[in-house]
Amino acid sequence: MKKITGVMVYYYFICKRKLWYFSNDVSMEHNSELVGIGRLIDENSYKREKKSILVDEMINIDFLKDWKVIHEVKKSRKLDEAGKWQLKYYIWVLRNKGVEIEKGILDYPVLRKREEIFLTASEEKELMNVLKQIKDIIERELPSGVINKPFCKKCAYYELCYI
Ligand code: SF4
């Protein structure tokens, strides 16, 4: 059984086909200019505070303040919902490890904005359902269909889906 990573939760909310490709080791991310931009932001923002922490090879936290607040850095708010759930997943994983996380913060350095993220009891139930569905999707023999969204053009798997 594959471990569910934070990126998988993120992709679940963006595109289930992308989730399948990524989880089944179809990797084309190095071709994506967007990923390059993301990396650049990552390298240049929060230089003094930044600590990248990998937990159980499942979640890669941008930084953790006083072991209570998790920060996740994003470049735009376009895929907000996915980023929120990725962060809720991080909160859940760490709480299950006995770390008393209060909240998460989504940081948008380019926009100079930040948003507080919490994980409520009802959202935790929703998250369990999402994790179940992720397991189901990634174990299928074939990926889900293409979703025809404007952001497909910027996706690393665009050629696989449309050409
Ligand atoms: S190109 Fe579109 S349909 Fe294909 S994996 Fe990416 S987001 Fe999904």
PDB file of C-alpha atoms and ligand atoms in Angstrom:
ATOM      1  CA  MET A   1       0.000   0.000   0.000  1.00  0.00           C
ATOM      2  CA  LYS A   2       1.401   3.383  -1.038  1.00  0.00           C
ATOM      3  CA  LYS A   3       1.698   6.108   1.561  1.00  0.00           C
ATOM      4  CA  ILE A   4      -0.578   9.052   0.881  1.00  0.00           C
ATOM      5  CA  THR A   5       1.533  12.176   0.531  1.00  0.00           C
ATOM      6  CA  GLY A   6       0.500  15.807   0.840  1.00  0.00           C
ATOM      7  CA  VAL A   7       0.962  16.245  -2.909  1.00  0.00           C
ATOM      8  CA  MET A   8      -1.521  13.411  -3.546  1.00  0.00           C
ATOM      9  CA  VAL A   9      -4.139  15.176  -1.414  1.00  0.00           C
ATOM     10  CA  TYR A  10      -3.397  18.378  -3.351  1.00  0.00           C
ATOM     11  CA  TYR A  11      -3.773  16.645  -6.714  1.00  0.00           C
ATOM     12  CA  TYR A  12      -6.997  14.922  -5.599  1.00  0.00           C
ATOM     13  CA  PHE A  13      -8.645  18.331  -5.462  1.00  0.00           C
ATOM     14  CA  ILE A  14      -7.100  19.494  -8.739  1.00  0.00           C
ATOM     15  CA  CYS A  15      -7.486  16.486 -11.019  1.00  0.00           C
ATOM     16  CA  LYS A  16      -7.994  12.792 -10.274  1.00  0.00           C
ATOM     17  CA  ARG A  17      -6.203  11.860 -13.489  1.00  0.00           C
ATOM     18  CA  LYS A  18      -3.163  13.853 -12.396  1.00  0.00           C
ATOM     19  CA  LEU A  19      -3.357  12.115  -9.022  1.00  0.00           C
ATOM     20  CA  TRP A  20      -3.261   8.720 -10.752  1.00  0.00           C
ATOM     21  CA  TYR A  21      -0.320   9.659 -13.012  1.00  0.00           C
ATOM     22  CA  PHE A  22       1.666  11.042 -10.108  1.00  0.00           C
ATOM     23  CA  SER A  23       0.927   8.118  -7.779  1.00  0.00           C
ATOM     24  CA  ASN A  24       1.764   5.553 -10.423  1.00  0.00           C
ATOM     25  CA  ASP A  25       5.168   7.131 -11.016  1.00  0.00           C
ATOM     26  CA  VAL A  26       4.366   8.730 -14.351  1.00  0.00           C
ATOM     27  CA  SER A  27       6.599  11.718 -13.789  1.00  0.00           C
ATOM     28  CA  MET A  28       6.878  14.662 -16.144  1.00  0.00           C
ATOM     29  CA  GLU A  29       7.094  17.418 -13.551  1.00  0.00           C
ATOM     30  CA  HIS A  30      10.625  18.402 -14.612  1.00  0.00           C
ATOM     31  CA  ASN A  31       9.124  19.610 -17.890  1.00  0.00           C
ATOM     32  CA  SER A  32       6.825  22.052 -16.206  1.00  0.00           C
ATOM     33  CA  GLU A  33       7.803  25.670 -16.110  1.00  0.00           C
ATOM     34  CA  LEU A  34       5.299  26.242 -13.317  1.00  0.00           C
ATOM     35  CA  VAL A  35       7.071  23.832 -11.015  1.00  0.00           C
ATOM     36  CA  GLY A  36      10.261  25.755 -11.753  1.00  0.00           C
ATOM     37  CA  ILE A  37       8.614  28.998 -10.712  1.00  0.00           C
ATOM     38  CA  GLY A  38       7.322  27.309  -7.552  1.00  0.00           C
ATOM     39  CA  ARG A  39      10.812  26.202  -6.689  1.00  0.00           C
ATOM     40  CA  LEU A  40      12.141  29.700  -7.238  1.00  0.00           C
ATOM     41  CA  ILE A  41       9.582  31.168  -4.847  1.00  0.00           C
ATOM     42  CA  ASP A  42      10.464  28.468  -2.371  1.00  0.00           C
ATOM     43  CA  GLU A  43      14.150  29.305  -2.553  1.00  0.00           C
ATOM     44  CA  ASN A  44      13.734  33.049  -2.258  1.00  0.00           C
ATOM     45  CA  SER A  45      10.931  33.494   0.245  1.00  0.00           C
ATOM     46  CA  TYR A  46      11.116  33.328   4.005  1.00  0.00           C
ATOM     47  CA  LYS A  47      14.860  32.849   3.938  1.00  0.00           C
ATOM     48  CA  ARG A  48      15.230  33.457   7.660  1.00  0.00           C
ATOM     49  CA  GLU A  49      12.343  31.277   8.797  1.00  0.00           C
ATOM     50  CA  LYS A  50      12.318  28.512   6.249  1.00  0.00           C
ATOM     51  CA  LYS A  51      12.789  24.930   7.321  1.00  0.00           C
ATOM     52  CA  SER A  52      11.716  22.093   5.110  1.00  0.00           C
ATOM     53  CA  ILE A  53      10.648  19.111   7.170  1.00  0.00           C
ATOM     54  CA  LEU A  54       9.868  15.713   5.696  1.00  0.00           C
ATOM     55  CA  VAL A  55       7.641  13.545   7.908  1.00  0.00           C
ATOM     56  CA  ASP A  56       7.634   9.791   7.197  1.00  0.00           C
ATOM     57  CA  GLU A  57       8.241  10.553   3.522  1.00  0.00           C
ATOM     58  CA  MET A  58       4.560  11.515   3.441  1.00  0.00           C
ATOM     59  CA  ILE A  59       4.361  15.206   4.002  1.00  0.00           C
ATOM     60  CA  ASN A  60       6.905  17.890   3.268  1.00  0.00           C
ATOM     61  CA  ILE A  61       6.237  20.906   5.426  1.00  0.00           C
ATOM     62  CA  ASP A  62       7.565  24.272   4.340  1.00  0.00           C
ATOM     63  CA  PHE A  63       8.096  25.291   7.924  1.00  0.00           C
ATOM     64  CA  LEU A  64       6.774  24.684  11.388  1.00  0.00           C
ATOM     65  CA  LYS A  65       6.682  27.493  13.946  1.00  0.00           C
ATOM     66  CA  ASP A  66       7.138  26.517  17.615  1.00  0.00           C
ATOM     67  CA  TRP A  67       5.739  23.050  16.743  1.00  0.00           C
ATOM     68  CA  LYS A  68       2.248  24.598  16.712  1.00  0.00           C
ATOM     69  CA  VAL A  69       1.730  26.333  13.387  1.00  0.00           C
ATOM     70  CA  ILE A  70       2.424  24.736   9.988  1.00  0.00           C
ATOM     71  CA  HIS A  71       3.185  27.000   7.046  1.00  0.00           C
ATOM     72  CA  GLU A  72       2.624  26.028   3.442  1.00  0.00           C
ATOM     73  CA  VAL A  73       3.860  28.354   0.703  1.00  0.00           C
ATOM     74  CA  LYS A  74       1.830  28.697  -2.507  1.00  0.00           C
ATOM     75  CA  LYS A  75       2.371  30.899  -5.518  1.00  0.00           C
ATOM     76  CA  SER A  76      -1.225  31.744  -6.355  1.00  0.00           C
ATOM     77  CA  ARG A  77      -4.754  31.458  -4.956  1.00  0.00           C
ATOM     78  CA  LYS A  78      -6.168  29.848  -8.083  1.00  0.00           C
ATOM     79  CA  LEU A  79      -6.143  26.343  -6.617  1.00  0.00           C
ATOM     80  CA  ASP A  80      -6.941  27.487  -3.094  1.00  0.00           C
ATOM     81  CA  GLU A  81      -9.219  24.611  -2.150  1.00  0.00           C
ATOM     82  CA  ALA A  82      -6.516  22.031  -2.934  1.00  0.00           C
ATOM     83  CA  GLY A  83      -3.946  23.935  -0.860  1.00  0.00           C
ATOM     84  CA  LYS A  84      -6.334  24.171   2.085  1.00  0.00           C
ATOM     85  CA  TRP A  85      -6.948  20.429   2.156  1.00  0.00           C
ATOM     86  CA  GLN A  86      -3.266  19.653   1.746  1.00  0.00           C
ATOM     87  CA  LEU A  87      -2.615  21.743   4.844  1.00  0.00           C
ATOM     88  CA  LYS A  88      -5.535  20.165   6.740  1.00  0.00           C
ATOM     89  CA  TYR A  89      -3.947  16.787   5.936  1.00  0.00           C
ATOM     90  CA  TYR A  90      -0.619  17.968   7.366  1.00  0.00           C
ATOM     91  CA  ILE A  91      -2.396  19.090  10.555  1.00  0.00           C
ATOM     92  CA  TRP A  92      -4.076  15.682  10.834  1.00  0.00           C
ATOM     93  CA  VAL A  93      -0.869  13.697  10.233  1.00  0.00           C
ATOM     94  CA  LEU A  94       1.076  15.672  12.840  1.00  0.00           C
ATOM     95  CA  ARG A  95      -1.737  15.557  15.412  1.00  0.00           C
ATOM     96  CA  ASN A  96      -1.748  11.789  14.986  1.00  0.00           C
ATOM     97  CA  LYS A  97       1.922  11.819  15.843  1.00  0.00           C
ATOM     98  CA  GLY A  98       1.172  13.641  19.086  1.00  0.00           C
ATOM     99  CA  VAL A  99       2.212  17.109  17.879  1.00  0.00           C
ATOM    100  CA  GLU A 100      -0.406  19.577  19.101  1.00  0.00           C
ATOM    101  CA  ILE A 101      -0.820  21.630  15.970  1.00  0.00           C
ATOM    102  CA  GLU A 102      -3.077  24.656  16.489  1.00  0.00           C
ATOM    103  CA  LYS A 103      -3.492  25.724  12.898  1.00  0.00           C
ATOM    104  CA  GLY A 104      -1.952  26.005   9.469  1.00  0.00           C
ATOM    105  CA  ILE A 105      -1.118  29.115   7.501  1.00  0.00           C
ATOM    106  CA  LEU A 106      -1.221  29.292   3.720  1.00  0.00           C
ATOM    107  CA  ASP A 107       1.380  31.832   2.649  1.00  0.00           C
ATOM    108  CA  TYR A 108       1.253  33.573  -0.711  1.00  0.00           C
ATOM    109  CA  PRO A 109       4.546  35.500  -0.841  1.00  0.00           C
ATOM    110  CA  VAL A 110       3.965  36.794  -4.367  1.00  0.00           C
ATOM    111  CA  LEU A 111       0.609  38.252  -3.303  1.00  0.00           C
ATOM    112  CA  ARG A 112       1.887  39.214   0.159  1.00  0.00           C
ATOM    113  CA  LYS A 113      -1.111  37.453   1.715  1.00  0.00           C
ATOM    114  CA  ARG A 114      -1.674  34.693   4.226  1.00  0.00           C
ATOM    115  CA  GLU A 115      -4.683  32.694   5.370  1.00  0.00           C
ATOM    116  CA  GLU A 116      -5.247  30.721   8.564  1.00  0.00           C
ATOM    117  CA  ILE A 117      -6.409  27.120   8.138  1.00  0.00           C
ATOM    118  CA  PHE A 118      -8.018  24.939  10.829  1.00  0.00           C
ATOM    119  CA  LEU A 119      -9.128  21.308  10.905  1.00  0.00           C
ATOM    120  CA  THR A 120     -12.548  20.890  12.539  1.00  0.00           C
ATOM    121  CA  ALA A 121     -14.052  17.573  13.673  1.00  0.00           C
ATOM    122  CA  SER A 122     -16.461  17.464  10.722  1.00  0.00           C
ATOM    123  CA  GLU A 123     -13.659  18.292   8.276  1.00  0.00           C
ATOM    124  CA  GLU A 124     -11.648  15.459   9.787  1.00  0.00           C
ATOM    125  CA  LYS A 125     -14.459  13.072   8.815  1.00  0.00           C
ATOM    126  CA  GLU A 126     -14.467  14.564   5.322  1.00  0.00           C
ATOM    127  CA  LEU A 127     -10.702  14.131   5.149  1.00  0.00           C
ATOM    128  CA  MET A 128     -10.996  10.420   6.057  1.00  0.00           C
ATOM    129  CA  ASN A 129     -13.390  10.026   3.158  1.00  0.00           C
ATOM    130  CA  VAL A 130     -10.963  11.836   0.829  1.00  0.00           C
ATOM    131  CA  LEU A 131      -8.103   9.541   1.900  1.00  0.00           C
ATOM    132  CA  LYS A 132     -10.303   6.515   1.196  1.00  0.00           C
ATOM    133  CA  GLN A 133     -11.102   7.832  -2.257  1.00  0.00           C
ATOM    134  CA  ILE A 134      -7.447   8.608  -2.984  1.00  0.00           C
ATOM    135  CA  LYS A 135      -6.533   4.982  -2.167  1.00  0.00           C
ATOM    136  CA  ASP A 136      -9.276   3.780  -4.468  1.00  0.00           C
ATOM    137  CA  ILE A 137      -8.209   6.064  -7.358  1.00  0.00           C
ATOM    138  CA  ILE A 138      -4.498   5.288  -7.240  1.00  0.00           C
ATOM    139  CA  GLU A 139      -5.072   1.536  -7.151  1.00  0.00           C
ATOM    140  CA  ARG A 140      -7.149   1.535 -10.336  1.00  0.00           C
ATOM    141  CA  GLU A 141      -5.574   0.078 -13.451  1.00  0.00           C
ATOM    142  CA  LEU A 142      -6.311   3.137 -15.554  1.00  0.00           C
ATOM    143  CA  PRO A 143      -6.518   6.867 -14.827  1.00  0.00           C
ATOM    144  CA  SER A 144      -9.747   8.889 -14.762  1.00  0.00           C
ATOM    145  CA  GLY A 145     -10.721  10.873 -17.866  1.00  0.00           C
ATOM    146  CA  VAL A 146      -9.319  14.262 -18.852  1.00  0.00           C
ATOM    147  CA  ILE A 147     -11.051  17.198 -17.192  1.00  0.00           C
ATOM    148  CA  ASN A 148     -10.715  19.921 -19.865  1.00  0.00           C
ATOM    149  CA  LYS A 149      -9.964  22.797 -17.513  1.00  0.00           C
ATOM    150  CA  PRO A 150      -8.121  25.982 -18.504  1.00  0.00           C
ATOM    151  CA  PHE A 151      -5.232  25.055 -16.189  1.00  0.00           C
ATOM    152  CA  CYS A 152      -4.663  21.795 -18.156  1.00  0.00           C
ATOM    153  CA  LYS A 153      -2.462  23.844 -20.507  1.00  0.00           C
ATOM    154  CA  LYS A 154      -0.063  24.502 -17.641  1.00  0.00           C
ATOM    155  CA  CYS A 155      -0.104  20.923 -16.335  1.00  0.00           C
ATOM    156  CA  ALA A 156       3.014  18.777 -16.656  1.00  0.00           C
ATOM    157  CA  TYR A 157       0.847  15.956 -18.079  1.00  0.00           C
ATOM    158  CA  TYR A 158      -0.755  18.062 -20.792  1.00  0.00           C
ATOM    159  CA  GLU A 159       0.953  16.206 -23.637  1.00  0.00           C
ATOM    160  CA  LEU A 160      -0.069  12.841 -22.197  1.00  0.00           C
ATOM    161  CA  CYS A 161      -3.695  13.929 -21.963  1.00  0.00           C
ATOM    162  CA  TYR A 162      -4.248  15.891 -25.151  1.00  0.00           C
ATOM    163  CA  ILE A 163      -1.607  15.122 -27.773  1.00  0.00           C
TER     164      ILE A 163
HETATM  165  S1  SF4 B   1      -3.692  17.959 -18.341  1.00  0.00           S
HETATM  166 FE1  SF4 B   1      -5.628  18.315 -17.282  1.00  0.00          FE
HETATM  167  S2  SF4 B   1      -6.670  16.329 -17.387  1.00  0.00           S
HETATM  168 FE2  SF4 B   1      -4.515  15.962 -17.804  1.00  0.00          FE
HETATM  169  S3  SF4 B   1      -3.636  15.424 -15.826  1.00  0.00           S
HETATM  170 FE3  SF4 B   1      -3.314  17.606 -16.143  1.00  0.00          FE
HETATM  171  S4  SF4 B   1      -5.037  18.604 -15.140  1.00  0.00           S
HETATM  172 FE4  SF4 B   1      -5.591  16.439 -15.427  1.00  0.00          FE
END
